[in-house]
PDB file of C-alpha atoms in Angstrom:
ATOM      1  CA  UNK A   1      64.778-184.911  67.966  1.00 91.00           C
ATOM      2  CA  UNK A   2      66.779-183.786  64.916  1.00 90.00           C
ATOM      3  CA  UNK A   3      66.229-182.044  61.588  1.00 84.00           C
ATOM      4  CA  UNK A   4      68.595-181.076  58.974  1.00 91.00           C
ATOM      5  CA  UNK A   5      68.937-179.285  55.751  1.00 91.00           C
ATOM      6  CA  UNK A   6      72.118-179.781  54.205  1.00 94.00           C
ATOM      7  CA  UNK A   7      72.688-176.720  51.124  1.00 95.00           C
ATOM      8  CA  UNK A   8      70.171-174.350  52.528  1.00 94.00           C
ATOM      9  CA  UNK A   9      71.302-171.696  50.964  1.00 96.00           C
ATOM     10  CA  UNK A  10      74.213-169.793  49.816  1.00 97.00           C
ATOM     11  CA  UNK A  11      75.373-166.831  50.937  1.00 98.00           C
ATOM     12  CA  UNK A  12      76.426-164.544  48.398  1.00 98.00           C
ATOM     13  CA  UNK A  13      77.877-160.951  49.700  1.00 98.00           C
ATOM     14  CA  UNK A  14      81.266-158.707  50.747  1.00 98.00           C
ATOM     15  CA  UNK A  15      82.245-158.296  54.039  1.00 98.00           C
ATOM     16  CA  UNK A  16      85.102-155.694  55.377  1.00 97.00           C
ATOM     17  CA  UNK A  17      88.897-157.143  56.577  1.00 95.00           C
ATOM     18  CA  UNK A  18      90.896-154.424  58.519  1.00 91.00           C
ATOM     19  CA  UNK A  19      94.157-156.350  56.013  1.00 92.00           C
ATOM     20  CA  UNK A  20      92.193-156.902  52.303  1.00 94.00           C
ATOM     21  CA  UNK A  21      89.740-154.460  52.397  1.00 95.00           C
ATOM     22  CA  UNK A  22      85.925-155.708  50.567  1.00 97.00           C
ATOM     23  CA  UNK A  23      85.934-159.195  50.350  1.00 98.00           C
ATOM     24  CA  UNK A  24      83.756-161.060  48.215  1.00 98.00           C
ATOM     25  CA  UNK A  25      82.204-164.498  49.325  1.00 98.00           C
ATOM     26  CA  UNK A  26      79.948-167.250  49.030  1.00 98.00           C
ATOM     27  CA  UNK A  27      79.094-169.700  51.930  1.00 98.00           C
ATOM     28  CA  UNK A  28      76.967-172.817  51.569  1.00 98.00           C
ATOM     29  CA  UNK A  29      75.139-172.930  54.927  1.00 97.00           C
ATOM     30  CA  UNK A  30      73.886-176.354  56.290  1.00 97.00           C
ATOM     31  CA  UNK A  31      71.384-176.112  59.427  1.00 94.00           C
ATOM     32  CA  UNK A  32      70.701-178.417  61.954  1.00 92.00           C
ATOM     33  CA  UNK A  33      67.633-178.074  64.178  1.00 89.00           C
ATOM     34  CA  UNK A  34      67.068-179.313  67.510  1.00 92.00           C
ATOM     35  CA  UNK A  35      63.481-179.658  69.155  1.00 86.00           C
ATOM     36  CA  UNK A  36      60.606-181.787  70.311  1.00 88.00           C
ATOM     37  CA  UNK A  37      58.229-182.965  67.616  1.00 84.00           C
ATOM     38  CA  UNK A  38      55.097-180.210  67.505  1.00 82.00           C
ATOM     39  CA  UNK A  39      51.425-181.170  66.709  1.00 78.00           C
ATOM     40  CA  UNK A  40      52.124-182.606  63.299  1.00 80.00           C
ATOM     41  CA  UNK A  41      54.762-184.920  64.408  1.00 77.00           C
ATOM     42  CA  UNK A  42      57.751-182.202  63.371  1.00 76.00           C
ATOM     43  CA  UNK A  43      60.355-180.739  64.462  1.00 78.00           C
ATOM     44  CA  UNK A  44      59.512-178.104  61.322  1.00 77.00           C
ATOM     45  CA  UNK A  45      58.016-178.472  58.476  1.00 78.00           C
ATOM     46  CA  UNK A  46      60.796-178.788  55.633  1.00 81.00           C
ATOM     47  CA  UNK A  47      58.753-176.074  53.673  1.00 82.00           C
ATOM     48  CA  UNK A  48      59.221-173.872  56.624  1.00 78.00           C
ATOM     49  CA  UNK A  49      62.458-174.477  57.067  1.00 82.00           C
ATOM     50  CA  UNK A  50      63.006-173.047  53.196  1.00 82.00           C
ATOM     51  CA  UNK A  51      60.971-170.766  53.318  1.00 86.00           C
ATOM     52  CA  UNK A  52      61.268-168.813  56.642  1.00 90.00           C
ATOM     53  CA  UNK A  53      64.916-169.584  57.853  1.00 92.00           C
ATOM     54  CA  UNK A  54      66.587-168.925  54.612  1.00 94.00           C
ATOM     55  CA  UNK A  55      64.389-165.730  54.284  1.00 95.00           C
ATOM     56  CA  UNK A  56      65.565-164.280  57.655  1.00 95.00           C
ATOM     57  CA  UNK A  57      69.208-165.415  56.061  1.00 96.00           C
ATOM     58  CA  UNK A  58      68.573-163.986  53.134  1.00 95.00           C
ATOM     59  CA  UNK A  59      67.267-161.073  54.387  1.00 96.00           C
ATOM     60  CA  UNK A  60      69.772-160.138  56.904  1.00 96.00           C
ATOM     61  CA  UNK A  61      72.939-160.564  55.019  1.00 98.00           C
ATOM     62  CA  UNK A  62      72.696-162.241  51.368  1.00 98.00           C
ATOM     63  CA  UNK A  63      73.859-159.544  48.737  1.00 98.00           C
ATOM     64  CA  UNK A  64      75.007-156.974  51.441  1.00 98.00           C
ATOM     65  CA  UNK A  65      78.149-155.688  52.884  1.00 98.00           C
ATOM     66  CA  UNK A  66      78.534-156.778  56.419  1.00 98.00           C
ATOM     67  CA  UNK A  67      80.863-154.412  58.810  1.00 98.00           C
ATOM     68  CA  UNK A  68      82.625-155.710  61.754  1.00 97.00           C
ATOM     69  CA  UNK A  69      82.307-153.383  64.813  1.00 95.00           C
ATOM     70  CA  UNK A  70      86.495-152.799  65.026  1.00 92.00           C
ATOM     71  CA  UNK A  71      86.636-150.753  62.259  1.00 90.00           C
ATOM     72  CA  UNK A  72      89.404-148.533  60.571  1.00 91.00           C
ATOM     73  CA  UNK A  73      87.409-146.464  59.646  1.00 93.00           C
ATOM     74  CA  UNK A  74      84.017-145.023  60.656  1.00 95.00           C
ATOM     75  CA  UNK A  75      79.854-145.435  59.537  1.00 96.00           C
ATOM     76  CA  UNK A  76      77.840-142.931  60.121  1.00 96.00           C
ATOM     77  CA  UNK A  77      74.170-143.656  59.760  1.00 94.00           C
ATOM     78  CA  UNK A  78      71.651-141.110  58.201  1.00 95.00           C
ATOM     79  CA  UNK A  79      67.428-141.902  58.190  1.00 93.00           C
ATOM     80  CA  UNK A  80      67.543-143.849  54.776  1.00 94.00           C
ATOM     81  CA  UNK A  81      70.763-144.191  53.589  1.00 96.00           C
ATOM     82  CA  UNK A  82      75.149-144.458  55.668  1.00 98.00           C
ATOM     83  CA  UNK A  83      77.961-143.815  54.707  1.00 98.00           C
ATOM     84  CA  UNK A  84      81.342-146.120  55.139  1.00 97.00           C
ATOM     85  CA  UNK A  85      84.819-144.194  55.046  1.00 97.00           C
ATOM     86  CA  UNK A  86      87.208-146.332  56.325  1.00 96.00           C
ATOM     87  CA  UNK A  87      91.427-147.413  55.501  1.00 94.00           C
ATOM     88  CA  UNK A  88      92.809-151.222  55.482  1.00 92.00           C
ATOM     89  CA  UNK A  89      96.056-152.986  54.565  1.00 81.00           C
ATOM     90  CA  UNK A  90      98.693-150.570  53.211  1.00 76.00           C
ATOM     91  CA  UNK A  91      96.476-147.252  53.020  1.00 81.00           C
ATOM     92  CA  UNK A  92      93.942-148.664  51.007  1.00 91.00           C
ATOM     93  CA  UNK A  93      90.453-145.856  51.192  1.00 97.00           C
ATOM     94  CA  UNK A  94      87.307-147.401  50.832  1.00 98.00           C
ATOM     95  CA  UNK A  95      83.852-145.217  50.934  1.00 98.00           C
ATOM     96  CA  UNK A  96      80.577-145.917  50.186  1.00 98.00           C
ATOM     97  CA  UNK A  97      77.199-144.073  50.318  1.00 98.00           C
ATOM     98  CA  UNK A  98      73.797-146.433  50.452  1.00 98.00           C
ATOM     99  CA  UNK A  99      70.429-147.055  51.158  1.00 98.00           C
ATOM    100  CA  UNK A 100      70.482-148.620  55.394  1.00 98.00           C
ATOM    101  CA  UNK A 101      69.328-151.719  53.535  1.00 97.00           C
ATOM    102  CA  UNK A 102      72.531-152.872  51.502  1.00 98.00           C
ATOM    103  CA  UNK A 103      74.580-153.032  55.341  1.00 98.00           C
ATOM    104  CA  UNK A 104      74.943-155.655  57.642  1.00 98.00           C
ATOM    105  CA  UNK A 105      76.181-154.796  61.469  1.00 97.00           C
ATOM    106  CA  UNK A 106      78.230-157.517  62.804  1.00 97.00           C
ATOM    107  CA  UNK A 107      78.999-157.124  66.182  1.00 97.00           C
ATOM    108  CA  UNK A 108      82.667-158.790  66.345  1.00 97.00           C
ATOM    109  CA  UNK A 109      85.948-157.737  65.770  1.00 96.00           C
ATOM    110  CA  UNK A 110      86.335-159.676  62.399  1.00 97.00           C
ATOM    111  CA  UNK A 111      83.882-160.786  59.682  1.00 97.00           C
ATOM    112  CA  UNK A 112      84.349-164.960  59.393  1.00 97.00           C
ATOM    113  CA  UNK A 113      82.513-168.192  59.612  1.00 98.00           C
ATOM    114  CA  UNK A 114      82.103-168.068  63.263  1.00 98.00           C
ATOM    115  CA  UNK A 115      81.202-164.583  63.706  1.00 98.00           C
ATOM    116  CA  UNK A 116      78.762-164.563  61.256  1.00 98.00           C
ATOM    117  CA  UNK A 117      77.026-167.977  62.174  1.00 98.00           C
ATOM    118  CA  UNK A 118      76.560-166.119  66.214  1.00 98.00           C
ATOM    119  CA  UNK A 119      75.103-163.495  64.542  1.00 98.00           C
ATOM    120  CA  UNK A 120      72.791-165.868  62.525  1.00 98.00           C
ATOM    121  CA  UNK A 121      71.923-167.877  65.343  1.00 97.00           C
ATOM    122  CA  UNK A 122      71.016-164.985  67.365  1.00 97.00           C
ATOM    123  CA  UNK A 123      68.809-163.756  64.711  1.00 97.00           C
ATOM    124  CA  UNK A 124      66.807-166.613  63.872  1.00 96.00           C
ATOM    125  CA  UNK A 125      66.052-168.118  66.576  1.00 95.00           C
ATOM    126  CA  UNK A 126      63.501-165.412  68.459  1.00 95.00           C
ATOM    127  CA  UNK A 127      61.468-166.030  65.016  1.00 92.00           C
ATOM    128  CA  UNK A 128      61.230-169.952  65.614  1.00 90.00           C
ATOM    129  CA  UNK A 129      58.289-171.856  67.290  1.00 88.00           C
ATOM    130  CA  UNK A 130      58.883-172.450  71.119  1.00 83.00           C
ATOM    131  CA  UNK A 131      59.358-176.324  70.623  1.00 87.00           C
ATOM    132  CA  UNK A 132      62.889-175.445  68.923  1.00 89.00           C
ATOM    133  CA  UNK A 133      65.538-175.610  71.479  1.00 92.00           C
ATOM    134  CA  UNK A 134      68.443-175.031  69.464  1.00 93.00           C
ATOM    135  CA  UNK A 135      69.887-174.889  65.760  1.00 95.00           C
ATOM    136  CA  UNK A 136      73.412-174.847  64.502  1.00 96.00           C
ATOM    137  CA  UNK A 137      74.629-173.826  61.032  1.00 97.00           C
ATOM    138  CA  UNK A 138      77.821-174.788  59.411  1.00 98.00           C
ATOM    139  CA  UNK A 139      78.744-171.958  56.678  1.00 98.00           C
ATOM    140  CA  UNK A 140      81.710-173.202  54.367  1.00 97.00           C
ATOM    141  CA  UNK A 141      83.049-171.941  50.642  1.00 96.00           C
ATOM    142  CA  UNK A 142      82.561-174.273  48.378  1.00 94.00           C
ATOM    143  CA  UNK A 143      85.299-177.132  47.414  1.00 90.00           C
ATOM    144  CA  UNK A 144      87.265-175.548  44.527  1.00 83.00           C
ATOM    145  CA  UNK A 145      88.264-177.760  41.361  1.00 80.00           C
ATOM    146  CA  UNK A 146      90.114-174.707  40.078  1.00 85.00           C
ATOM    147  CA  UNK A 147      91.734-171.269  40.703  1.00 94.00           C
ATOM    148  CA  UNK A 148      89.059-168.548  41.939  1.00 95.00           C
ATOM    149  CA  UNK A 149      88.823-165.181  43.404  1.00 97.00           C
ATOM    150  CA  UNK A 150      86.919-163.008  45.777  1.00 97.00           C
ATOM    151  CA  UNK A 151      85.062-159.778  43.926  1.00 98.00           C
ATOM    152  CA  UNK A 152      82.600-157.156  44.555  1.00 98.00           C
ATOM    153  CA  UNK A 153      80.695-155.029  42.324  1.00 98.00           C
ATOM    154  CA  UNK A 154      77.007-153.742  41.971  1.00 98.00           C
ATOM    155  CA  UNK A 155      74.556-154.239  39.159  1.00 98.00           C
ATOM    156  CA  UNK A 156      72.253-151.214  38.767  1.00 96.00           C
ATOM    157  CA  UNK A 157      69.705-152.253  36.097  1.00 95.00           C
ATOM    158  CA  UNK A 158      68.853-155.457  38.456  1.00 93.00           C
ATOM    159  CA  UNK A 159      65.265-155.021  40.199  1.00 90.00           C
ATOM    160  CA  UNK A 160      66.796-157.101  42.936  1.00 94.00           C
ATOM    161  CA  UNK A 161      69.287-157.225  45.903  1.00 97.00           C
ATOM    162  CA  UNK A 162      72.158-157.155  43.212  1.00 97.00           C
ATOM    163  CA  UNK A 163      71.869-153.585  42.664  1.00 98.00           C
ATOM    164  CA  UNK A 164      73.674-153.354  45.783  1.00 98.00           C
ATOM    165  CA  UNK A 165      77.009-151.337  45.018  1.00 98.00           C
ATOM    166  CA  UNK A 166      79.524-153.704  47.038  1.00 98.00           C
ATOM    167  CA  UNK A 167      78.272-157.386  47.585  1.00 98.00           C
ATOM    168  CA  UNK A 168      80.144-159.920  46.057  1.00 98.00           C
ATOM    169  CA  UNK A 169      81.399-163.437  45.555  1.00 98.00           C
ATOM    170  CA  UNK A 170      83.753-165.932  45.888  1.00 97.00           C
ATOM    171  CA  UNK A 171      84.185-167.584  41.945  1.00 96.00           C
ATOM    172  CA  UNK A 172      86.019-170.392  40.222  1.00 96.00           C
ATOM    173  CA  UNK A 173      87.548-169.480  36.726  1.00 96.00           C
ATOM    174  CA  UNK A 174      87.864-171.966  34.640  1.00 96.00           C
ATOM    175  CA  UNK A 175      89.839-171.399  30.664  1.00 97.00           C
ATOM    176  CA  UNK A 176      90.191-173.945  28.064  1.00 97.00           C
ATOM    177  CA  UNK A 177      92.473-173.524  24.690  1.00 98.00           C
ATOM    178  CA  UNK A 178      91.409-175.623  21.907  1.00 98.00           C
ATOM    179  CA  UNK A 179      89.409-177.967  24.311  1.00 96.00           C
ATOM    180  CA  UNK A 180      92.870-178.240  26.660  1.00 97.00           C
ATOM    181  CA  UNK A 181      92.409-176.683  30.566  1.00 96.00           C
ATOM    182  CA  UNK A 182      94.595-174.393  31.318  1.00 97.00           C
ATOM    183  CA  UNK A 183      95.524-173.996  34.844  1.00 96.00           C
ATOM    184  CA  UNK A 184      98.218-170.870  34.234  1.00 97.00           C
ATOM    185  CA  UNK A 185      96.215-168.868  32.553  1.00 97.00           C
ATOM    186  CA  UNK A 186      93.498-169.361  35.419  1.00 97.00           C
ATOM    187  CA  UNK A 187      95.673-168.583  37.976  1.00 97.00           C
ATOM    188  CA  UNK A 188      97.083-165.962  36.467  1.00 97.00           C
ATOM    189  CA  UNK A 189      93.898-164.263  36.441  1.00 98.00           C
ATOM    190  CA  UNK A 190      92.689-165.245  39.878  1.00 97.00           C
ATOM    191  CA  UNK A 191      95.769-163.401  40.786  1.00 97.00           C
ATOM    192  CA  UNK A 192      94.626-160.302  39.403  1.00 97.00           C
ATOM    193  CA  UNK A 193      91.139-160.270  40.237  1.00 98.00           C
ATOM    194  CA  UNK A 194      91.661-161.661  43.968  1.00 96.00           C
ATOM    195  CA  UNK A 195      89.963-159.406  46.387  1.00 97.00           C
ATOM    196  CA  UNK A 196      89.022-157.001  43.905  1.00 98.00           C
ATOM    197  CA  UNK A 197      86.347-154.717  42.410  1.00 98.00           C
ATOM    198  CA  UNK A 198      84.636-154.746  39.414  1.00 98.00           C
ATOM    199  CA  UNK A 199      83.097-151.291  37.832  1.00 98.00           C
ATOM    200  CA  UNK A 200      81.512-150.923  35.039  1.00 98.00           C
ATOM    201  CA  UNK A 201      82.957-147.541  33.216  1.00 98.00           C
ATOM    202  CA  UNK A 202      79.508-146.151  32.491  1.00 97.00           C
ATOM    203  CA  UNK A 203      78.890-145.920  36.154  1.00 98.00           C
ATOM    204  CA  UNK A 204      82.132-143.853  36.794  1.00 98.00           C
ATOM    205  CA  UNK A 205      81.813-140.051  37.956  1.00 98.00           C
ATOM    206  CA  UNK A 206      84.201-137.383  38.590  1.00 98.00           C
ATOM    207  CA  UNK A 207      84.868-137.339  41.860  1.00 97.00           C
ATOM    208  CA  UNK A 208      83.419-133.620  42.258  1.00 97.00           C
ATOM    209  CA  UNK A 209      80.320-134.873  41.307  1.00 98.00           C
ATOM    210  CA  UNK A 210      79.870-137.205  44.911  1.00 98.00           C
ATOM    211  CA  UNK A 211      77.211-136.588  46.891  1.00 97.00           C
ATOM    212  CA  UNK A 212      77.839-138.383  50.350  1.00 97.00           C
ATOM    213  CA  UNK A 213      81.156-139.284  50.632  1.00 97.00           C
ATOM    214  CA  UNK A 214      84.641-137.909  50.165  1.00 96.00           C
ATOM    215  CA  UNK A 215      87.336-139.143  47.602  1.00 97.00           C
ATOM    216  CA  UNK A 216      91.108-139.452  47.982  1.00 96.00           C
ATOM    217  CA  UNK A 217      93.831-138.775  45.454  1.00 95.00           C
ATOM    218  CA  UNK A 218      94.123-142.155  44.123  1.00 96.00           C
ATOM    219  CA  UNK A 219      90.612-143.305  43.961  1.00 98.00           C
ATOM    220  CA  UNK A 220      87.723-143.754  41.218  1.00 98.00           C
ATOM    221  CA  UNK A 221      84.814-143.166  42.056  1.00 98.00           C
ATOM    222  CA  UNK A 222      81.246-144.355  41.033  1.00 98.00           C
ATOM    223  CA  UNK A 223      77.634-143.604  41.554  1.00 98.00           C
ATOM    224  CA  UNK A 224      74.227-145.037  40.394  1.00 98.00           C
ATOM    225  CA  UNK A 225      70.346-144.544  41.348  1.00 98.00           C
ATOM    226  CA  UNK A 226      68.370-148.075  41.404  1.00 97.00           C
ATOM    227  CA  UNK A 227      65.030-149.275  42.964  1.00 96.00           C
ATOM    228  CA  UNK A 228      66.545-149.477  45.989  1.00 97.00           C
ATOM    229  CA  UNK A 229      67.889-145.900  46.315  1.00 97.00           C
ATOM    230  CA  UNK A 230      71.241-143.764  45.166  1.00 98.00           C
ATOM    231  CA  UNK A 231      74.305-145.098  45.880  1.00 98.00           C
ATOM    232  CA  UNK A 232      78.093-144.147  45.422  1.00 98.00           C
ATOM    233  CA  UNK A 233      81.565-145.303  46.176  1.00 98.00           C
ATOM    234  CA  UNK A 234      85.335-144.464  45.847  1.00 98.00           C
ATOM    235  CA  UNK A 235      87.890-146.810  45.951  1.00 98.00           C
ATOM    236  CA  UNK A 236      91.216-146.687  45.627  1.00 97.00           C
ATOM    237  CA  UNK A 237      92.428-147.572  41.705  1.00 96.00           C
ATOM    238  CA  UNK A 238      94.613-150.444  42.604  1.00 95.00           C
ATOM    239  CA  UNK A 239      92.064-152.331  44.049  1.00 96.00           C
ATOM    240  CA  UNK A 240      89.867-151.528  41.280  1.00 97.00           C
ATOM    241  CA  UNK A 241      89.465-152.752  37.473  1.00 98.00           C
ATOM    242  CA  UNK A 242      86.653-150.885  35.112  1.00 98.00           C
ATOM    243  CA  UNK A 243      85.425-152.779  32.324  1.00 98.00           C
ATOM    244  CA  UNK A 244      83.496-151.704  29.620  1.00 98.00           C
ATOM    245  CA  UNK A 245      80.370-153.608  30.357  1.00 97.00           C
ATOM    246  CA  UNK A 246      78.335-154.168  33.122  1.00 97.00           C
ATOM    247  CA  UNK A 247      79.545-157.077  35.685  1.00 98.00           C
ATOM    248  CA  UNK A 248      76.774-159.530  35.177  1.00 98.00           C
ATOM    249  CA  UNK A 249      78.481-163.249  34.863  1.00 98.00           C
ATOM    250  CA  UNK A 250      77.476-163.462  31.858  1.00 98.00           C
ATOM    251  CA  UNK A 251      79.299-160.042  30.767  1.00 98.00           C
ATOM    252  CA  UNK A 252      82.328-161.118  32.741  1.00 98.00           C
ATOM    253  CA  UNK A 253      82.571-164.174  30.704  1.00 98.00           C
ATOM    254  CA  UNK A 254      82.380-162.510  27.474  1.00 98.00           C
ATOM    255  CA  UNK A 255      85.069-160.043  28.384  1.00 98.00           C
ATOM    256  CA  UNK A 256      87.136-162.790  29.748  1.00 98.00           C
ATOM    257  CA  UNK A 257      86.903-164.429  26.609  1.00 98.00           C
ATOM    258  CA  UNK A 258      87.668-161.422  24.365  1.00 98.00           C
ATOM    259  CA  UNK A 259      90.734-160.776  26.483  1.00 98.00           C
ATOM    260  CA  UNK A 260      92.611-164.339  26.139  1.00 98.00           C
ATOM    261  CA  UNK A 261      91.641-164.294  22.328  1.00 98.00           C
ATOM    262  CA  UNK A 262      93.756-161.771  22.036  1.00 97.00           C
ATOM    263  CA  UNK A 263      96.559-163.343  23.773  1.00 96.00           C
ATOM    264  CA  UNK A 264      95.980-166.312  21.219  1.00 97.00           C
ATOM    265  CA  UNK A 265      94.088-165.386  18.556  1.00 97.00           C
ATOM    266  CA  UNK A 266      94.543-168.691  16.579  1.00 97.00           C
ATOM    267  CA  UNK A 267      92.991-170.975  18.988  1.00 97.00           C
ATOM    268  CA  UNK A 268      89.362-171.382  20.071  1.00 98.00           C
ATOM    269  CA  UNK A 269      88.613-169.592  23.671  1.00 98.00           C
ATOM    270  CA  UNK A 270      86.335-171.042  26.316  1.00 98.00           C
ATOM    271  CA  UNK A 271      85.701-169.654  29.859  1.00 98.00           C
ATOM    272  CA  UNK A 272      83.579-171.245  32.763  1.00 97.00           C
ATOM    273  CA  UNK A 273      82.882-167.651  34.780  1.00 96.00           C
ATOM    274  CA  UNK A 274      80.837-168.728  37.823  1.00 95.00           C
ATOM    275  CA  UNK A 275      79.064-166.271  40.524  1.00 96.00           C
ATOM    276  CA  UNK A 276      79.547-167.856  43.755  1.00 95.00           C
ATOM    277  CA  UNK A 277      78.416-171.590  44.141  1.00 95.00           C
ATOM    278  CA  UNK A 278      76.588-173.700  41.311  1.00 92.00           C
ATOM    279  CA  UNK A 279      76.038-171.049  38.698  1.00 95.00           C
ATOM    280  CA  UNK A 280      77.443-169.181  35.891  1.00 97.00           C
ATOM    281  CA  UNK A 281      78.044-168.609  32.380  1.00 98.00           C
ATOM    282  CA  UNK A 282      79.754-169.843  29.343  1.00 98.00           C
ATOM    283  CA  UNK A 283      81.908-167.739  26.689  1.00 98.00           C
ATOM    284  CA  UNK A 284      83.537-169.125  23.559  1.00 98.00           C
ATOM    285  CA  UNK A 285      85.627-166.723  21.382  1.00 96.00           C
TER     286      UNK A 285
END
């Protein structure tokens, strides 16, 4: 017998690339169960299925940064918090100090759709009742009606897994002028936000102020307690743009907006900011 649950969940977090560095993204994850039916004529119970197999998701890689075991780099783990220093693409430093919690080890080479659904699979099923046999899971971005780009950032007054200094998303942008899409101006900035991360300037530090991990010449560098624990990062500048808010959709909209009104200041502003799949905010200026 058969179950499925198409939209599951959504996966919303960065993962490492040896080429681009931390990659924000957002899988929809459909799941398929296979099994004979139990004592209430099931496979599962669909409330169950919700509640415990998206928790385990959820729980062991929504809103974290997942590392690959081939690495450029190294992670060296301490009793409550590691701490990433690692290279990619053209000399590109990435480090990161963080509560255990905010990681996720994936034991492949790369970070993609079929590394992470193995690791998924491998995961959830020792938590399932004996009369499931097997389950797939198809993870896939979301079909894009516009331009949109891959980010990371962290969110430090959230009391929940956002607080994480690099997870991420993968966002549509969408710009109007005077009611009228326009597609340039939506590349244009897809283009400079792709694979990118976003800091928020009060969260910046001097880099001889780092705790944990060690800076390069060309990075920023940023650090924040939470709930969860202290974290801190330094990233190289180019991959990096600090704005003067904090990175909450609803703040990247409204900067968004303030920045094309002044590029045309005598027409009426709209951006569609989303964060990941099926969400977002709204800015007119």
């Amino acid at each position: 017998m058969i179950l499925f649950v198409n939209s599951l969940t959504v996966i919303d977090f960065s993962y490492l690339c040896n080429k681009r560095g931390a990659v924000g993204e957002s899988w929809i994850v459909d799941l398929t169960l296979h099994g004979q039916l139990n004592d209430e004529s099931m496979v599962l119970d669909f409330g169950l299925v919700k509640k415990q197999i998206k928790g385990i998701i959820d729980n062991c890689i929504d809103h974290k940064l997942a590392v690959p075991a081939t690495l450029n780099g190294s992670l060296t783990q301490h009793a409550e918090h590691s701490v990433l220093d690692c290279h990619f693409g053209d000399n590109y430093h990435l480090a990161m100090s963080a509560p255990n919690q905010a990681y996720c080890l994936i034991d492949a080479d790369v970070i993609d759709e079929k590394s992470v659904t193995e690791f998924l699979i491998k995961t959830i099923m020792p938590e399932l009742p004996s009369n499931i046999e097997k389950i797939e899971l198809n993870l896939y971005p979301e079909h894009s009606q516009s331009f949109y780009y891959h980010y990371s950032h962290g969110l430090k007054k959230h009391d929940g897994n956002c607080q994480r200094i690099i997870h991420g998303h993968r966002s549509q942008i969408g710009i109007s002028l005077d009611g009228m899409a326009m597609p340039r101006l939506q590349k244009e900035w897809a283009d400079k936000w792709e694979d990118i991360y976003l800091a928020t300037a009060e969260d910046e530090i001097n880099k001889s102020d780092l705790k944990h991990v060690t800076a390069q010449d060309n990075d920023v560098c940023f650090a924040y307690t939470s709930q969860q624990g202290y974290f801190e990062m330094a990233i190289d500048k180019s991959r990096c743009d600090i704005l003067p808010c904090d990175t909450t959709v609803e703040c990247i909209a409204d900067y968004l907006s303030s920045q094309v009104k002044n590029q045309y200041p005598d027409t009426e502003v709209k951006i569609t900011a989303y964060e990941g799949v099926g969400k977002g905010s709204i800015s007119y200026a």
